[in-house]
Coordinates of C-alpha atoms and ligand atoms in Angstrom, one line a residue:
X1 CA 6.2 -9.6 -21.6
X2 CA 8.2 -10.3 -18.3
X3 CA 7.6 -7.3 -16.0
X4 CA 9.3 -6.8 -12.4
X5 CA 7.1 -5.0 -9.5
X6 CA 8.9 -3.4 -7.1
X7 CA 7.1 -1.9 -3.9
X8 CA 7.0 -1.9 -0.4
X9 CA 3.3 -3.1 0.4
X10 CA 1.4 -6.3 -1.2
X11 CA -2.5 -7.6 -0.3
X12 CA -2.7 -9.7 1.6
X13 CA 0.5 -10.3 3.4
X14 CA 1.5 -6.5 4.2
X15 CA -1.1 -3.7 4.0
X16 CA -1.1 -0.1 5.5
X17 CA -3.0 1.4 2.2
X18 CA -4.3 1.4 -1.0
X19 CA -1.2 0.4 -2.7
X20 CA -1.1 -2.7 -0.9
X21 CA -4.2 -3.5 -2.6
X22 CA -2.8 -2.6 -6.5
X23 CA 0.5 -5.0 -5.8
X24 CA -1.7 -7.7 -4.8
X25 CA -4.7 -7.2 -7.5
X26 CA -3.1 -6.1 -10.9
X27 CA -0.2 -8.7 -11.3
X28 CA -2.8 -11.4 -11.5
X29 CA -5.2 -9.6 -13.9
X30 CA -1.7 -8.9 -15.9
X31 CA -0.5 -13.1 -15.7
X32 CA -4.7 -13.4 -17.4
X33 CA -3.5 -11.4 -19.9
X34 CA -0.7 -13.7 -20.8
X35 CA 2.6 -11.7 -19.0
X36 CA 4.5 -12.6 -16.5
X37 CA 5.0 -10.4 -14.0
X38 CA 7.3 -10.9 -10.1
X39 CA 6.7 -8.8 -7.1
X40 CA 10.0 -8.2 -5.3
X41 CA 9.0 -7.0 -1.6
X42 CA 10.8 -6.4 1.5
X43 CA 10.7 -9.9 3.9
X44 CA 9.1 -8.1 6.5
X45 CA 7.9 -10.7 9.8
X46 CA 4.3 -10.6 8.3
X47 CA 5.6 -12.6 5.4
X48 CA 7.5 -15.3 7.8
X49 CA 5.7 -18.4 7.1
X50 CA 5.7 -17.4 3.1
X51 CA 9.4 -16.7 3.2
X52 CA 9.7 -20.3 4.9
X53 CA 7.9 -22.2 2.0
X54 CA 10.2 -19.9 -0.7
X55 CA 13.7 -21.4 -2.5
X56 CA 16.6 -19.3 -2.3
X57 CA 17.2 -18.0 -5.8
X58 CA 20.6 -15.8 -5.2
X59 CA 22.9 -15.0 -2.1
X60 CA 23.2 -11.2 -1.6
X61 CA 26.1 -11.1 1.0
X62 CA 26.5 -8.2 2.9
X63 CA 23.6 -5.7 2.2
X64 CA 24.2 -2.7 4.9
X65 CA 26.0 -4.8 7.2
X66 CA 24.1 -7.6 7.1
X67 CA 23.4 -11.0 5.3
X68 CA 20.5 -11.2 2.8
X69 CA 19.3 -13.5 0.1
X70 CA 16.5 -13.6 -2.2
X71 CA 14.1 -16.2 -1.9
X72 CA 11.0 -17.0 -4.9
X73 CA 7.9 -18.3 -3.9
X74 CA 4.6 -18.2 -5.5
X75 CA 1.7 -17.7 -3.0
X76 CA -2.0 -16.3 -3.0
X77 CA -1.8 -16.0 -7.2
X78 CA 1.4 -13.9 -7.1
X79 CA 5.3 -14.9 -8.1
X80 CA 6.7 -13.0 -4.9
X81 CA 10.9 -12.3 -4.7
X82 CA 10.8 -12.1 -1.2
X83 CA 14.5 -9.8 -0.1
X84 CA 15.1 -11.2 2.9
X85 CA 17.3 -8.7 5.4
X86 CA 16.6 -9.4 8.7
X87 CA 18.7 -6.6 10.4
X88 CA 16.4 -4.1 7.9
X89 CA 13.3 -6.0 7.8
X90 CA 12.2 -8.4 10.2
X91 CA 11.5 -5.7 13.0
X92 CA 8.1 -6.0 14.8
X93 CA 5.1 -3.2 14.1
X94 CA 5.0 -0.5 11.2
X95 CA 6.9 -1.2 8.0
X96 CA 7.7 2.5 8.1
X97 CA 7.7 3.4 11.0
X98 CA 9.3 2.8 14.4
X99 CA 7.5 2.3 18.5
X100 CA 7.4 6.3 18.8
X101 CA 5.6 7.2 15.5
X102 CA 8.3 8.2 13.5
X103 CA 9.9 7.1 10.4
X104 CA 12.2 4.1 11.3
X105 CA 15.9 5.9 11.5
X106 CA 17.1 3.8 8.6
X107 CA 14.5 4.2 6.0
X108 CA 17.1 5.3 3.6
X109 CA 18.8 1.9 4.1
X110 CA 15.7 -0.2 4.2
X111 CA 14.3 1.4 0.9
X112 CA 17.8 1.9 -0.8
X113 CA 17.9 -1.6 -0.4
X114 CA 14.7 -2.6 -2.1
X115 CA 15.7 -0.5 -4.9
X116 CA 19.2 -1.6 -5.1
X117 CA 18.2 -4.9 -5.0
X118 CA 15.2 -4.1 -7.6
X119 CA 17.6 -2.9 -9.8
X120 CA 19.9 -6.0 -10.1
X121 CA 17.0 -8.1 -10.8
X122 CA 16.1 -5.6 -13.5
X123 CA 20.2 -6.7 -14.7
X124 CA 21.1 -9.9 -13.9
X125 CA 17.2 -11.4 -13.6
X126 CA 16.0 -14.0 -10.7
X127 CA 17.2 -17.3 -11.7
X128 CA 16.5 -18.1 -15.3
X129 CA 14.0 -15.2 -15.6
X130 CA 14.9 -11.7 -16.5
X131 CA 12.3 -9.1 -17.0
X132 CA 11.9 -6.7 -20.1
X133 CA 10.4 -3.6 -17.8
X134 CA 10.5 -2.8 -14.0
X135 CA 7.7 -0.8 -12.8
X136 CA 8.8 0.8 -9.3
X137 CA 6.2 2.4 -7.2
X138 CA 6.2 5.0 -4.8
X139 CA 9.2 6.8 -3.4
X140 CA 10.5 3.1 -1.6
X141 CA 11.3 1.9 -5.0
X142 CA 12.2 5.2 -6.7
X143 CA 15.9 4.6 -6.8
X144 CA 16.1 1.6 -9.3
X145 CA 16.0 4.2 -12.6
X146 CA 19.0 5.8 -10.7
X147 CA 20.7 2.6 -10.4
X148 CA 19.8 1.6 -13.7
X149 CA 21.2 4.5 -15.2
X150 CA 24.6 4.3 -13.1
X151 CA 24.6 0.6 -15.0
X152 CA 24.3 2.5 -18.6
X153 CA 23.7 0.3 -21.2
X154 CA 22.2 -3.3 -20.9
X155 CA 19.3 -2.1 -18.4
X156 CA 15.7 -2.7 -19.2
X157 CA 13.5 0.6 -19.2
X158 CA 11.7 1.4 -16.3
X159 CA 8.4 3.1 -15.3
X160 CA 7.9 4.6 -11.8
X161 CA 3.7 5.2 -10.4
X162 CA 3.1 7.9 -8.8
X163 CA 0.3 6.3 -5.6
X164 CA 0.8 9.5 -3.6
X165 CA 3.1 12.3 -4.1
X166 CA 3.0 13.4 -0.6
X167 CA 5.2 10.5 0.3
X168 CA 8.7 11.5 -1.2
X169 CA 11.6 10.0 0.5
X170 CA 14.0 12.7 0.9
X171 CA 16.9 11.9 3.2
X172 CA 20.0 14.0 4.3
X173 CA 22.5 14.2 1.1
X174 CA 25.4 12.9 2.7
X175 CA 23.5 9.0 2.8
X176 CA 23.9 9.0 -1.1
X177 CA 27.6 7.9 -0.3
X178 CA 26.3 5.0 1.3
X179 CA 23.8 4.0 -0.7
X180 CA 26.4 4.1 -4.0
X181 CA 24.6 7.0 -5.7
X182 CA 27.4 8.9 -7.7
X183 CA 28.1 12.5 -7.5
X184 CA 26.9 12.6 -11.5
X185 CA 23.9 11.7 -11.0
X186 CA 23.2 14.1 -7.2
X187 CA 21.9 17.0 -9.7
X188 CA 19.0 18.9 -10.4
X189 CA 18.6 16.9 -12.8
X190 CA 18.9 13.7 -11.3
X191 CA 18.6 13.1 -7.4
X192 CA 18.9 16.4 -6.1
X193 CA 15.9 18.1 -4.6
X194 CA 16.7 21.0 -2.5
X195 CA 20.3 20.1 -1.5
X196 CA 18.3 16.5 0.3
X197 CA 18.5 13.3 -1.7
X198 CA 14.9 12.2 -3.0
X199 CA 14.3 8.8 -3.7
X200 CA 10.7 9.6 -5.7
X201 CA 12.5 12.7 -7.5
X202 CA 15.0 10.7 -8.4
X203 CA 12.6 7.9 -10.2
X204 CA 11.1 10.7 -11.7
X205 CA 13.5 12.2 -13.3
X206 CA 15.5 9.5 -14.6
X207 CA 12.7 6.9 -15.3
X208 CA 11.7 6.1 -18.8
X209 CA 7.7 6.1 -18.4
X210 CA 6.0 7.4 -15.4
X211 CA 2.1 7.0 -14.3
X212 CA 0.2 7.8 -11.9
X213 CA -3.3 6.0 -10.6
X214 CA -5.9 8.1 -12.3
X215 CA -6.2 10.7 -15.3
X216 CA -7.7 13.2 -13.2
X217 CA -4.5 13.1 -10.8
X218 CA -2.1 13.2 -13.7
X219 CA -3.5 16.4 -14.4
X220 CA -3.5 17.7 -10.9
X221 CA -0.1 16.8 -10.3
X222 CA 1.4 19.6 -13.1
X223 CA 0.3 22.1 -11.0
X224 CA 1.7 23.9 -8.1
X225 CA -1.4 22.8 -5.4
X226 CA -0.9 19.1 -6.0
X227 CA 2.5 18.7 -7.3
X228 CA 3.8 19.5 -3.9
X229 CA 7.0 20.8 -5.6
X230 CA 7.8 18.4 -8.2
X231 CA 5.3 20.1 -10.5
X232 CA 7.9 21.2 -12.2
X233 CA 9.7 18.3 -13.4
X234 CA 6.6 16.5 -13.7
X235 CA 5.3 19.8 -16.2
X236 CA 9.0 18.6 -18.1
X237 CA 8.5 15.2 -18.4
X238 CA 4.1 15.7 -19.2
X239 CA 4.6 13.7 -22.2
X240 CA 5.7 10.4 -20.5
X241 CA 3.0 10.9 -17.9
X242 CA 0.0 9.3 -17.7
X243 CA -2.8 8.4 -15.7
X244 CA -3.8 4.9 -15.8
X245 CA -7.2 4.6 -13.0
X246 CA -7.0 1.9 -10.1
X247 CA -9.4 -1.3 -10.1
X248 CA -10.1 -3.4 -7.4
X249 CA -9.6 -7.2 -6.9
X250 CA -13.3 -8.5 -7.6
X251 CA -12.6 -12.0 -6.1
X252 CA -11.4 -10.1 -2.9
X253 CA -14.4 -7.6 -3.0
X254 CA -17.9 -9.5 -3.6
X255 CA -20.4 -8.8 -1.9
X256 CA -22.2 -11.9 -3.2
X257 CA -19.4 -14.3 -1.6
X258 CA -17.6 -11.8 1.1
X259 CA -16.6 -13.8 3.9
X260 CA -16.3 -11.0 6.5
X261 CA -20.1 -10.3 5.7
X262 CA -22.8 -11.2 8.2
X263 CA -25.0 -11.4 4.9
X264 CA -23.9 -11.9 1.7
X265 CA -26.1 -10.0 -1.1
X266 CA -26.7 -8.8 -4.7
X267 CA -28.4 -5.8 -6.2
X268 CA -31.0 -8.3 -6.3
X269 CA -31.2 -8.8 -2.7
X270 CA -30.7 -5.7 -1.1
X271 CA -32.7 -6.5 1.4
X272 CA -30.1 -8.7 3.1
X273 CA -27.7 -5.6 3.7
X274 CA -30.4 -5.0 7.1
X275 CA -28.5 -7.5 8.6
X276 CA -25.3 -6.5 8.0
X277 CA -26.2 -2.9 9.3
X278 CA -27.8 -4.1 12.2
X279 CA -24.0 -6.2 13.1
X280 CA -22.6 -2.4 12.7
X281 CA -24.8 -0.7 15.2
X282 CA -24.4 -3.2 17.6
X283 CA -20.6 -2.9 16.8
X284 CA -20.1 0.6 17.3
X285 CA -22.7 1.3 19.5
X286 CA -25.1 3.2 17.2
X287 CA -29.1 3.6 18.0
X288 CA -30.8 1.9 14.8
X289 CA -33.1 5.0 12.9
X290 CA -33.7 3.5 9.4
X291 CA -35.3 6.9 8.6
X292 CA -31.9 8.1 7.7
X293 CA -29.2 7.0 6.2
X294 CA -25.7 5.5 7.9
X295 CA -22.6 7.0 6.7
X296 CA -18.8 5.1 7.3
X297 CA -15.3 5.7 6.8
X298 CA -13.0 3.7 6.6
X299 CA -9.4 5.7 6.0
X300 CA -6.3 6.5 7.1
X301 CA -7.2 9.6 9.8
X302 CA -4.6 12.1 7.8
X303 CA -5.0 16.3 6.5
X304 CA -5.2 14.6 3.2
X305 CA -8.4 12.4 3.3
X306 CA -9.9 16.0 5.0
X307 CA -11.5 14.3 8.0
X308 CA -11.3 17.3 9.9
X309 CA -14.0 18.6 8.0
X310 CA -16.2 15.9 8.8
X311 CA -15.6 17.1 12.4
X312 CA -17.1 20.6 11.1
X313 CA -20.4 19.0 10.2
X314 CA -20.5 16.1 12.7
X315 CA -23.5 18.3 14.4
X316 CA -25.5 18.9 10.9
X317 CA -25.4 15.2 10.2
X318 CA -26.7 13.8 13.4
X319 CA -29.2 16.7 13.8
X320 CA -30.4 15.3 10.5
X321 CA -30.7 12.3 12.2
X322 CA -27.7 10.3 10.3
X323 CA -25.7 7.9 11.6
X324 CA -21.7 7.6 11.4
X325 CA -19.6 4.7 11.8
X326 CA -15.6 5.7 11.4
X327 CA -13.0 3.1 11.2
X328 CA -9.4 4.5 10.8
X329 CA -6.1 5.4 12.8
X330 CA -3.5 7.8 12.2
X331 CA -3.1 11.3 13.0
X332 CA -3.5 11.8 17.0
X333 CA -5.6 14.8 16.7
X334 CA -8.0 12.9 14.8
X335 CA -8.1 10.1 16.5
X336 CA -9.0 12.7 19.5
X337 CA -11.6 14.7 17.5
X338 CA -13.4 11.8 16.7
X339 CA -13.3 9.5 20.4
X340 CA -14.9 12.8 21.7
X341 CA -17.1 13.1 18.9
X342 CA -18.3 9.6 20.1
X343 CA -18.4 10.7 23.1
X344 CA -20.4 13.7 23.0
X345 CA -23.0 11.8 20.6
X346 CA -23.2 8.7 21.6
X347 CA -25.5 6.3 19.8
X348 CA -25.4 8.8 16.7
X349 CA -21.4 8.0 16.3
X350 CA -19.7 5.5 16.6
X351 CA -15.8 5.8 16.2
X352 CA -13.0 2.7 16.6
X353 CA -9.9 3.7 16.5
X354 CA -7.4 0.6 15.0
X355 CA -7.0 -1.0 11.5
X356 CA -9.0 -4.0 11.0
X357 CA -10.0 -5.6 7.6
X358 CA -12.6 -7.9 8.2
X359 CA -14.5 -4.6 9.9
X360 CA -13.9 -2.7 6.8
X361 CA -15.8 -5.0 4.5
X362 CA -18.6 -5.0 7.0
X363 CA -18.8 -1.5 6.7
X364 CA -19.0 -1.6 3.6
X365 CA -21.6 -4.6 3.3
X366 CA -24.2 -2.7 5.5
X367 CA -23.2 1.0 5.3
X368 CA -25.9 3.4 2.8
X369 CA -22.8 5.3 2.1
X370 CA -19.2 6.4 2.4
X371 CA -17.8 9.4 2.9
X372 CA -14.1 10.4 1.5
X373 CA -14.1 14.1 1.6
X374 CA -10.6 14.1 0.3
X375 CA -8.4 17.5 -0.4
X376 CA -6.6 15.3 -2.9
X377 CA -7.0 11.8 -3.3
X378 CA -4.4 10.0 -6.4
X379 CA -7.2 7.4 -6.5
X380 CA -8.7 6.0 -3.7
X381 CA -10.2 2.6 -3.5
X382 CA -12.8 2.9 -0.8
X383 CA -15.0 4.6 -3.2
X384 CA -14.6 1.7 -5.3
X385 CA -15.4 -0.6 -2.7
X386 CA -18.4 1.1 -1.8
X387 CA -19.6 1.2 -5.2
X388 CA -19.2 -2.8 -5.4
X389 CA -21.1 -3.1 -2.5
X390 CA -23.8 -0.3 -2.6
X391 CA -22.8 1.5 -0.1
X392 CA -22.8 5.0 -2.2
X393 CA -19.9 7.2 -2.6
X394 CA -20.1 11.0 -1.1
X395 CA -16.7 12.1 -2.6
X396 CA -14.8 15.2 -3.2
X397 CA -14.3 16.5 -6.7
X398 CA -10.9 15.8 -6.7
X399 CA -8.2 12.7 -8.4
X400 CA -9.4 9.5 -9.0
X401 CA -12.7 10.1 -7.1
X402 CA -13.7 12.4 -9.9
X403 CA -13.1 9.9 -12.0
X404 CA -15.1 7.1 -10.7
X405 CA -18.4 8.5 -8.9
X406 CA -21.0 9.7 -11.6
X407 CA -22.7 12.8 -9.4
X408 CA -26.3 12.5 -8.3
X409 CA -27.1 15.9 -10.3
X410 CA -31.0 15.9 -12.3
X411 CA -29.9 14.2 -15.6
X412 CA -27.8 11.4 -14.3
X413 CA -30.8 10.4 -12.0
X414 CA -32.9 10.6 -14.8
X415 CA -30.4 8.3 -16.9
X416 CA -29.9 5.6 -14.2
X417 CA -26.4 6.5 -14.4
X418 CA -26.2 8.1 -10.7
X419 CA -23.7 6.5 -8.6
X420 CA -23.1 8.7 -5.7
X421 CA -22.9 12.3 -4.5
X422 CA -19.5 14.1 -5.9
X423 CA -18.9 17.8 -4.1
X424 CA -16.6 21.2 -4.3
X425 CA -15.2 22.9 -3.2
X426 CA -13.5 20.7 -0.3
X427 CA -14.6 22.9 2.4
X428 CA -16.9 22.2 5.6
X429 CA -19.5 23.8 3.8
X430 CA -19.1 21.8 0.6
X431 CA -19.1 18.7 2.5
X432 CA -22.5 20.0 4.8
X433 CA -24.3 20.2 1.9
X434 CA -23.0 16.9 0.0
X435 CA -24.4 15.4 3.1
X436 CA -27.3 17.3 2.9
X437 CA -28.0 16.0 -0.5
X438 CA -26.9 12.0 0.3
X439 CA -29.7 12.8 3.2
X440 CA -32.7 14.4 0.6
X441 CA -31.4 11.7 -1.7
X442 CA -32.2 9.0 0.9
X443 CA -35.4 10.3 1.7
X444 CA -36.4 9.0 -2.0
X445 CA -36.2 5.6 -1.5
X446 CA -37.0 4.9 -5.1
X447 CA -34.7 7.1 -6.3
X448 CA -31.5 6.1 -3.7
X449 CA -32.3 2.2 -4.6
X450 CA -31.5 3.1 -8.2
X451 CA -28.7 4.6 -7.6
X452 CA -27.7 1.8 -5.5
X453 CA -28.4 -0.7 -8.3
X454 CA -26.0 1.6 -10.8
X455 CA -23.4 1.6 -8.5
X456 CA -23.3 -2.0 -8.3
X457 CA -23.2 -2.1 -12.0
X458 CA -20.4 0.2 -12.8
X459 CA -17.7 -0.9 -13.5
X460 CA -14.9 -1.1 -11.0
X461 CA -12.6 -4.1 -12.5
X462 CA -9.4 -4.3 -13.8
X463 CA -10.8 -4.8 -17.0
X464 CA -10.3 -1.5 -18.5
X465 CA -6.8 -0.2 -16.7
X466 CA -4.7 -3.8 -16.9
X467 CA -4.3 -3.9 -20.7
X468 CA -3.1 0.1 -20.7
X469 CA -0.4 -1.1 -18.6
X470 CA 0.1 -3.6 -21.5
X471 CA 0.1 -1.7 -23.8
X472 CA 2.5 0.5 -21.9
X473 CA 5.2 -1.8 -21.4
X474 CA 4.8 -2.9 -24.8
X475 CA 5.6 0.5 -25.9
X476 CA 8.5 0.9 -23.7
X477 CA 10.2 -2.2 -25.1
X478 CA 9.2 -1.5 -28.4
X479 CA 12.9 -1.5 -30.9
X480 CA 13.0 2.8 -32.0
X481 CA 10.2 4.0 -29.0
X482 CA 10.3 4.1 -25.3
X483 CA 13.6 4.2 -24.3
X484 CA 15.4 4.2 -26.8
X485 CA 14.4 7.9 -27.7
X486 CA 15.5 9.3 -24.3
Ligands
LIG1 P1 -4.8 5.3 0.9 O1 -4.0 4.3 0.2 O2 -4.5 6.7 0.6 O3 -4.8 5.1 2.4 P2 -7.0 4.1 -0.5 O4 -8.5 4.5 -0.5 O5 -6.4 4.0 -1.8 O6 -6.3 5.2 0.4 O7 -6.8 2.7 0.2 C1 -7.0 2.5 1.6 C2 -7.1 1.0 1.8 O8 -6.8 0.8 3.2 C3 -8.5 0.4 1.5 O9 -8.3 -0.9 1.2 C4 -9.1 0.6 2.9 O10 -10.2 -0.3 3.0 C5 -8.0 0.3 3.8 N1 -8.1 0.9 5.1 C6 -7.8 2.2 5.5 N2 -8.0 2.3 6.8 C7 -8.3 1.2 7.3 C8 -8.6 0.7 8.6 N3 -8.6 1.5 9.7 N4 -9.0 -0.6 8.7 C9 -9.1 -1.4 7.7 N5 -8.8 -1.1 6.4 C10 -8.4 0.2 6.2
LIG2 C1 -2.2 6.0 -2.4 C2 -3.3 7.0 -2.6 C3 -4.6 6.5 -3.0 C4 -4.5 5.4 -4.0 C5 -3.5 4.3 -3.5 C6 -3.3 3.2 -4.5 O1 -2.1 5.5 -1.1 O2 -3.4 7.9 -1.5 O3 -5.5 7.5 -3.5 O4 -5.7 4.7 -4.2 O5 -2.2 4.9 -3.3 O6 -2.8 3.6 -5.8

C-alpha cells in the first residue's frame, strides 16, 4: 500500500500543534506495518538544511509566479517530498501567519499550492513511485479531491482528516480563477460555502473517505454545536466518516529515556519525578508546597481549549493551596489574563508566555496533573502525554479526551482502571469542582499513586489506530468498494 500525506505541519521540523505531531508519528508506525507512505510538506526555512540534503525529483516551473521544484529526502524516519516555493514559503516566523498576527495575505496561494501540487503526485507519482491513496489533512490540503476530480478518471481515491474543524480555509470566490478551480465544480455541492471558496468544504465534499481524529469527535461533528456549519454535509456523507483516535510517538514521549527531563523515571520510580518538579518551580517561580498538587498547561491560549475558565477558578485553586504552571501563547487576552494572574499570585502561578518544547516535556515529567478544560477538543494529545508520563489528566467531557481519560468516579478507583479526572459541563463551575476533586483525589496519596501507575499503563500507542488506517486504505482501493461506488 503506497499512501501520499499531504499537510502543512510535520514533527520535528515544523510544529505549531498537534497535527504536527500525527505527520511525524503515524507514517512510521504505517512503514512497520509494511506500507509505504511520503509526506509532501511546504519547504518552509525551518526545513532548510533538510531541503539541502534532498534530490530534486521533478521541476515545477512557474507555481504562482515563481520557480519551484520538488525535492525527496528521507530524514528523522520519514520519506519527506519537500515543495520547495521560495516566494510562498521560505518567509521568516509563522507558517500561517504574517509579523502583525494575521493570516499571511496569500494563504490561498500558499495552500492551493500544496494541494495542487498534492494532487499531481496523487497523478503522475514522485519519480518511480506513485501512491494508491492520498490522505489530505486539514483545510491546507483540502483541495486535492477537487483537483482530483477536475482530472476525472485515472486519479487514486482520496481521504481528507478532519484535525480541527474550526480551521476552514475560506477565501474570497473570485481566487478560484486563480487557483484553476472550474465553475463546475464552485457549487453547493462542491466548493461553494456561502458564496466564499472553502478549501476544507471542498475536501469534504468531494473526497472519497473522510475521518476525523477520534470517535467521540466524529459524532460531535454531525451536529450543529461542533459542526461549525458543515454539519450538514458532514450529516450527508456520515457513512464515509469515521473517527479513527490519535496516538502518540512513544520513542519521542518516554519518560524512561526523555532527554528534556531533569530525571528520567518509570511507574516504578516515581519518586524521581521530585526532581523534575523542583526544576519547574524554580523555573516558573513557584513556592514548593508538596501538600497539594501542581497543575500545568501546556496549550495553544485559544476560546477553544477554554482557558478563560481556568482564569474563573484561578482563586479556588490557589486558595486550595495548588500550584499552576501555564506554558502557551496565542490569544492576547489570554496571554494578559494569565501574566496578571502571575502577577497577582505570585509563587502560586507561574505563567511563560512563548512555545518551547523541551519545557513542555518537563512539565509533563514533574507536573501531578494537566489541565485541558476544552469546549471541544478533536483529540488532543497533551492528555496523552500526561498519561505517558503520570502527570494525570483533568479533562473536559468532550472529543477525543472523552475517549482517552477513564474518570476517577467510585468503581474505576476500585478497579485500578482510574486514569484522571473527566468533567461537564465545560463551565467555570464544572471545571472548580474537577479541580476540586484532582485536589481530594491528591490528598489520598495511595489512592492518586494508583491512579498514576494506570495512567502509565494505558495505552496511548499507535498500536490500536495505525492498522484502521490500514485497513482504510485498503478498503478504498479495494476493485467494487471505496471509490468505485461513489
Ligand atoms: P492542538 O493541536 O489543538 O493545539 P493538541 O493537544 O493536539 O492541541 O496538540 C498540541 C501540541 O502542541 C502538543 O504536542 C503540545 O505539547 C504542543 N504545545 C502546545 N503549546 C505549546 C507551547 N506553548 N510550547 C510547547 N509545546 C506546545
Ligand atoms: C488539532 C486538534 C487537536 C488534535 C490535533 C491532531 O489541532 O485541535 O485536538 O489532537 O489536531 O489531530
Amino acid at each position: 500500500m503506497k499512501v501520499l500525506y499531504v499537510a502543512s505541519e510535520c514533527a520535528p521540523f515544523v510544529k505549531t500543534g498537534g497535527l504536527a505531531d500525527v505527520i511525524g508519528a503515524v507514517p512510521k508506525v504505517l512503514e512497520q506495518l509494511g506500507a509505504s507512505i511520503k509526506v509532501l510538506l511546504p519547504a518552509y526555512p525551518a526545513l532548510a538544511k533538510v531541503l539541502k540534503g534532498g534530490k530534486t525529483v521533478a521541476q515545477l516551473g512557474d507555481l504562482h509566479s515563481g520557480n519551484a521544484r520538488l525535492v525527496a529526502v528521507r530524514k528523522e524516519g520519514l520519506d519527506l517530498l519537500l515543495l520547495d516555493a521560495p516566494h510562498l514559503f521560505d518567509r521568516p516566523g509563522n507558517i500561517y501567519l504574517d509579523d502583525s498576527g494575521r493570516d499571511w495575505a496569500d494563504n490561498h496561494l500558499r495552500f492551493g499550492a500544496l494541494s495542487a501540487i498534492g494532487a499531481k503526485v496523487a497523478l503522475e507519482g514522485a519519480g518511480r513511485w506513485k501512491p494508491d491513496v492520498v490522505h489530505a489533512h486539514d483545510w491546507q490540503a483540502g483541495l486535492i479531491p477537487a483537483y482530483l476530480r477536475q482530472a476525472g478518471k485515472g486519479a487514486p481515491p482520496s481521504i481528507v482528516t478532519i484535525h480541527n474543524i474550526a480551521f476552514q480555509g475560506l477565501f474570497d470566490a473570485s481566487v478560484r480563477h486563480t487557483l484553476g478551480i472550474g465553475d463546475e465544480l464552485f457549487t453547493y455541492e462542491g466548493a461553494e460555502y456561502y458564496g466564499k471558496l472553502g478549501f476544507l468544504k471542498a475536501g469534504l465534499a468531494l473526497c472519497d473517505k473522510i475521518t476525523t481524529v477520534s470517535p467521540t469527535y466524529a459524532r460531535e461533528l454531525l451536529t450543529p454545536k461542533f459542526g461549525m456549519g458543515l454539519e450538514g454535509l458532514l450529516q450527508a456523507r456520515s457513512d464515509d466518516l469515521s473517527g479513527i483516535l490519535n496516538g502518540i510517538d512513544p520513542d519521542i514521549w518516554n519518560p524512561a529515556t526523555d532527554p528534556d527531563l531533569v530525571t528520567t523515571y518509570s511507574s516504578r520510580s516515581l519518586k524521581r519525578r521530585g526532581k523534575n518538579r523542583t526544576e519547574i518551580e524554580s523555573r516558573f517561580g513557584l513556592t514548593p508546597y508538596p501538600g497539594a498538587p501542581l497543575f500545568c498547561v501546556v496549550s495553544r491560549l485559544t476560546r477553544q481549549k477554554g482557558l478563560d475558565l481556568l482564569l474563573e477558578v484561578l482563586p479556588d485553586l490557589v486558595e486550595r493551596g495548588g500550584r499552576l504552571a501555564l506554558l502557551g501563547s496565542g490569544d492576547s487576552d489570554l496571554e494578559t489574563g494569565f501574566k496578571d494572574a502571575a502577577d497577582r499570585y505570585a509563587g502560586s502561578v507561574g505563567v511563560i508566555i512563548g512555545y518551547d518544547e523541551a519545557l513542555s516535556h518537563l512539565l509533563q515529567g514533574g507536573s501531578d496533573a494537566i489541565l485541558v478544560p476544552s469546549r471541544f477538543e478533536p483529540c488532543g494529545l497533551t492528555q496523552l502525554y500526561g498519561v505517558r508520563y503520570g502527570t494525570l489528566p483533568v479533562v473536559a467531557r468532550t472529543g477525543g479526551l472523552a475517549d482517552t481519560v477513564v474518570d476517577a468516579d467510585n468503581a474505576a478507583i476500585k478497579s485500578r482502571r482510574a486514569t484522571g479526572v473527566v468533567f461537564d459541563p465545560v463551565t467555570a463551575d464544572g471545571l472548580r469542582q474537577a479541580i476540586q476533586r484532582a485536589c481530594d483525589l491528591f490528598d489520598k496519596p495511595e489512592t492518586w499513586r494508583s491512579m498514576v501507575r494506570a495512567a502509565m499503563r494505558y495505552p496511548v500507542g499507535w498500536d490500536g489506530s495505525a492498522p484502521q488506517y490500514l485497513e482504510l486504505y485498503d478498503r478504498m482501493t479495494r476493485p467494487g468498494t471505496g471509490k468505485e461506488t461513489r
